[in-house]
Short mmCIF file of C-alpha atoms and ligand atoms in Angstrom, two decimals:
data_model
loop_
_atom_site.label_atom_id
_atom_site.label_comp_id
_atom_site.label_asym_id
_atom_site.label_seq_id
_atom_site.Cartn_x
_atom_site.Cartn_y
_atom_site.Cartn_z
CA UNK A 1 0.00 0.00 0.00
CA UNK A 2 2.80 2.42 0.83
CA UNK A 3 5.08 1.35 -1.96
CA UNK A 4 5.69 3.06 -5.28
CA UNK A 5 7.92 2.21 -8.25
CA UNK A 6 11.12 3.54 -6.65
CA UNK A 7 10.45 4.08 -2.95
CA UNK A 8 8.38 2.90 -0.02
CA UNK A 9 7.08 4.93 2.90
CA UNK A 10 7.62 3.40 6.32
CA UNK A 11 7.62 4.42 9.97
CA UNK A 12 10.66 6.31 11.23
CA UNK A 13 13.20 4.27 13.15
CA UNK A 14 15.73 5.47 15.73
CA UNK A 15 18.52 4.42 13.37
CA UNK A 16 17.34 7.07 10.83
CA UNK A 17 18.12 9.94 13.22
CA UNK A 18 21.78 10.63 12.21
CA UNK A 19 20.94 10.62 8.49
CA UNK A 20 17.82 12.75 9.02
CA UNK A 21 19.97 15.28 10.88
CA UNK A 22 22.57 15.25 8.11
CA UNK A 23 19.98 15.80 5.35
CA UNK A 24 18.06 18.53 7.22
CA UNK A 25 21.21 20.39 8.24
CA UNK A 26 22.39 20.65 4.64
CA UNK A 27 21.99 24.36 3.80
CA UNK A 28 21.00 23.42 0.22
CA UNK A 29 18.06 21.40 1.56
CA UNK A 30 17.22 23.88 4.29
CA UNK A 31 16.84 26.86 2.00
CA UNK A 32 13.77 25.23 0.47
CA UNK A 33 12.10 24.24 3.75
CA UNK A 34 9.55 26.32 5.62
CA UNK A 35 10.77 28.19 8.70
CA UNK A 36 10.09 26.59 12.05
CA UNK A 37 12.79 23.94 12.17
CA UNK A 38 15.79 25.34 14.08
CA UNK A 39 19.00 25.67 12.05
CA UNK A 40 21.40 24.10 12.58
CA UNK A 41 19.33 21.38 14.18
CA UNK A 42 21.05 19.68 17.14
CA UNK A 43 21.05 15.91 17.68
CA UNK A 44 19.06 16.50 20.92
CA UNK A 45 16.38 18.34 18.92
CA UNK A 46 16.16 15.58 16.33
CA UNK A 47 15.84 12.95 19.08
CA UNK A 48 13.08 15.02 20.74
CA UNK A 49 11.29 15.24 17.38
CA UNK A 50 11.63 11.49 16.90
CA UNK A 51 10.30 10.80 20.39
CA UNK A 52 7.38 13.18 19.84
CA UNK A 53 6.08 11.09 16.92
CA UNK A 54 2.76 9.66 17.99
CA UNK A 55 1.39 6.63 16.16
CA UNK A 56 -1.93 7.12 17.98
CA UNK A 57 -2.51 10.63 16.61
CA UNK A 58 -5.53 10.83 14.35
CA UNK A 59 -4.01 11.49 10.98
CA UNK A 60 -0.72 13.30 11.57
CA UNK A 61 1.86 11.07 9.94
CA UNK A 62 5.62 11.32 9.44
CA UNK A 63 6.97 8.72 7.05
CA UNK A 64 10.56 7.84 6.31
CA UNK A 65 11.21 7.45 2.58
CA UNK A 66 13.23 4.36 1.75
CA UNK A 67 14.71 3.56 -1.67
CA UNK A 68 13.50 0.18 -2.94
CA UNK A 69 16.76 -0.84 -4.64
CA UNK A 70 18.84 -0.89 -1.43
CA UNK A 71 16.45 0.01 1.43
CA UNK A 72 18.42 3.20 2.07
CA UNK A 73 16.69 5.93 4.08
CA UNK A 74 16.71 8.95 1.72
CA UNK A 75 14.30 11.48 3.27
CA UNK A 76 10.91 12.00 4.79
CA UNK A 77 7.39 13.15 4.11
CA UNK A 78 4.43 13.91 6.28
CA UNK A 79 0.79 14.81 6.65
CA UNK A 80 -0.01 17.82 8.85
CA UNK A 81 -2.97 19.97 9.83
CA UNK A 82 -5.51 17.26 9.14
CA UNK A 83 -8.94 18.90 9.12
CA UNK A 84 -11.55 16.14 9.17
CA UNK A 85 -14.54 18.47 9.00
CA UNK A 86 -13.31 20.16 5.83
CA UNK A 87 -11.66 16.97 4.60
CA UNK A 88 -8.23 18.38 3.86
CA UNK A 89 -4.62 18.10 4.96
CA UNK A 90 -1.25 19.67 4.30
CA UNK A 91 1.75 17.66 3.11
CA UNK A 92 5.50 18.20 3.19
CA UNK A 93 8.50 16.35 1.79
CA UNK A 94 12.30 16.48 1.73
CA UNK A 95 15.08 14.28 0.37
CA UNK A 96 18.79 14.38 1.15
CA UNK A 97 20.61 16.23 -1.62
CA UNK A 98 22.39 13.14 -3.05
CA UNK A 99 18.96 11.74 -3.94
CA UNK A 100 17.48 14.71 -5.82
CA UNK A 101 16.45 14.53 -9.48
CA UNK A 102 16.13 10.75 -9.64
CA UNK A 103 12.35 10.62 -9.52
CA UNK A 104 12.20 9.54 -5.86
CA UNK A 105 10.38 12.67 -4.65
CA UNK A 106 7.67 12.42 -7.29
CA UNK A 107 7.22 8.70 -6.60
CA UNK A 108 7.05 9.26 -2.81
CA UNK A 109 4.46 12.02 -3.25
CA UNK A 110 2.32 9.71 -5.42
CA UNK A 111 2.38 7.08 -2.69
CA UNK A 112 1.50 9.69 -0.06
CA UNK A 113 -1.43 11.07 -2.11
CA UNK A 114 -2.73 7.58 -2.78
CA UNK A 115 -2.71 6.92 0.98
CA UNK A 116 -4.45 10.20 1.81
CA UNK A 117 -7.14 9.96 -0.87
CA UNK A 118 -7.81 6.23 -0.80
CA UNK A 119 -7.18 5.30 2.84
CA UNK A 120 -7.78 8.47 4.85
CA UNK A 121 -10.53 9.49 2.40
CA UNK A 122 -9.71 13.19 2.47
CA UNK A 123 -10.89 15.50 -0.31
CA UNK A 124 -8.05 17.99 -0.69
CA UNK A 125 -4.29 18.08 -0.20
CA UNK A 126 -2.31 21.30 -0.21
CA UNK A 127 1.24 22.53 0.32
CA UNK A 128 3.31 25.68 0.25
CA UNK A 129 6.45 26.01 -1.86
CA UNK A 130 8.86 28.88 -2.55
CA UNK A 131 9.03 30.21 -6.10
CA UNK A 132 12.81 29.61 -6.18
CA UNK A 133 12.19 25.87 -5.70
CA UNK A 134 11.72 25.01 -9.38
CA UNK A 135 12.52 21.34 -8.88
CA UNK A 136 9.82 20.89 -6.24
CA UNK A 137 7.23 22.82 -8.28
CA UNK A 138 7.93 20.62 -11.31
CA UNK A 139 7.67 17.49 -9.21
CA UNK A 140 4.36 18.60 -7.65
CA UNK A 141 2.96 19.48 -11.09
CA UNK A 142 3.90 16.04 -12.35
CA UNK A 143 1.82 14.51 -9.56
CA UNK A 144 -1.14 16.76 -10.38
CA UNK A 145 -0.89 19.68 -7.95
CA UNK A 146 -2.10 23.02 -9.33
CA UNK A 147 -1.30 26.55 -8.20
CA UNK A 148 -4.13 28.03 -6.10
CA UNK A 149 -2.52 31.16 -4.76
CA UNK A 150 0.55 33.29 -4.45
CA UNK A 151 1.95 35.26 -1.53
CA UNK A 152 4.15 37.89 -3.17
CA UNK A 153 7.70 38.48 -1.90
CA UNK A 154 6.86 36.45 1.17
CA UNK A 155 10.23 34.91 1.89
CA UNK A 156 13.78 36.29 1.96
CA UNK A 157 16.48 33.90 0.78
CA UNK A 158 20.02 34.57 -0.41
CA UNK A 159 19.55 38.32 -0.63
CA UNK A 160 16.27 38.29 -2.55
CA UNK A 161 12.55 38.18 -1.83
CA UNK A 162 10.68 35.23 -3.29
CA UNK A 163 6.99 34.42 -3.66
CA UNK A 164 5.39 31.64 -1.66
CA UNK A 165 3.09 29.51 -3.81
CA UNK A 166 0.12 27.53 -2.55
CA UNK A 167 -0.53 24.38 -4.54
CA UNK A 168 -3.31 21.83 -4.11
CA UNK A 169 -4.94 18.76 -5.59
CA UNK A 170 -8.51 17.53 -5.14
CA UNK A 171 -9.53 13.90 -4.85
CA UNK A 172 -11.55 14.30 -8.07
CA UNK A 173 -8.34 15.31 -9.88
CA UNK A 174 -6.35 12.31 -8.62
CA UNK A 175 -6.07 9.33 -10.93
C1 COA B 1 11.47 18.68 -3.84
C2 COA B 1 11.96 17.23 -3.86
C3 COA B 1 11.18 16.42 -2.84
C4 COA B 1 11.66 16.67 -5.27
O1 COA B 1 12.11 15.34 -5.33
P1 COA B 1 13.10 14.87 -6.49
O2 COA B 1 13.24 13.41 -6.37
O3 COA B 1 14.33 15.70 -6.46
O4 COA B 1 12.25 15.28 -7.80
P2 COA B 1 12.02 14.40 -9.10
O5 COA B 1 13.33 13.89 -9.61
O6 COA B 1 10.96 13.40 -8.84
O7 COA B 1 11.41 15.50 -10.09
C5 COA B 1 12.06 16.72 -10.26
C6 COA B 1 11.69 17.31 -11.61
O8 COA B 1 12.13 18.68 -11.63
C7 COA B 1 12.97 18.89 -12.73
N1 COA B 1 13.91 19.94 -12.36
C8 COA B 1 15.04 19.83 -11.63
N2 COA B 1 15.62 21.04 -11.49
C9 COA B 1 14.81 21.93 -12.13
C10 COA B 1 14.86 23.34 -12.34
N3 COA B 1 15.86 24.08 -11.85
N4 COA B 1 13.86 23.92 -13.06
C11 COA B 1 12.83 23.19 -13.55
N5 COA B 1 12.74 21.83 -13.38
C12 COA B 1 13.72 21.22 -12.69
C13 COA B 1 13.60 17.54 -13.00
O9 COA B 1 14.08 17.48 -14.33
C14 COA B 1 12.40 16.62 -12.77
O10 COA B 1 11.51 16.64 -13.85
P3 COA B 1 11.53 15.45 -14.96
O11 COA B 1 11.39 14.16 -14.21
O12 COA B 1 10.34 15.74 -15.82
O13 COA B 1 12.84 15.55 -15.65
C15 COA B 1 13.49 17.13 -3.57
O14 COA B 1 14.22 17.71 -4.62
C16 COA B 1 13.87 17.78 -2.27
O15 COA B 1 13.72 17.19 -1.23
N6 COA B 1 14.39 19.03 -2.30
C17 COA B 1 14.86 19.73 -1.09
C18 COA B 1 13.78 19.96 -0.04
C19 COA B 1 12.55 20.57 -0.65
O16 COA B 1 12.61 21.40 -1.55
N7 COA B 1 11.38 20.15 -0.15
C20 COA B 1 10.11 20.67 -0.63
C21 COA B 1 9.77 21.93 0.06
S1 COA B 1 8.23 22.62 -0.55
#
């Protein structure tokens, strides 16, 4: 159920912590992530995050992304802000830089959407992405996300202001 063509989604394991820290603390990865995660993230913080994961929560998931060919942990994705009344949730994803541009992110997002639409039975999935993140935008478009809104000059990165784009996909648009 949680397996695509290139990756599977699985529960996080304590042994993923050092790699997760390495991927998240890479400035190239971090510049694309939403604020809120301290930088640089300390091992203690990552352990606290890991220990805060709650398998009994109603719909908030954090999945580790594992490459099928060698079972290597390559990144993570998650479901946040689940709103059962309005039948929607937010998603997020990151991969370690060595694993970019190989199709893993698009495959992982397909698996995640399939889970949300066909198991959780939600109606809408949305995310926020910075306009400088062309790779992510392309990947989301390939999965079927469409632009719904734009927050102009919302984020300052590397000496420039960038727009923040809101993208979403409805269950009726998901094949
Ligand atoms: C965003 C992310 C999950 C995408 O996963 P990925 O495995 O790298 O993406 P994929 O290889 O599946 O697809 C990327 C697509 O973007 C294209 N692309 C790459 N760089 C690009 C650029 N500068 N401009 C336009 N398209 C670009 C690739 O060619 C590919 O399209 P194609 O398959 O049609 O050739 C991953 O790159 C990542 O984790 N980045 C850092 C963290 C991040 O940005 N998270 C998302 C925050 S919103």
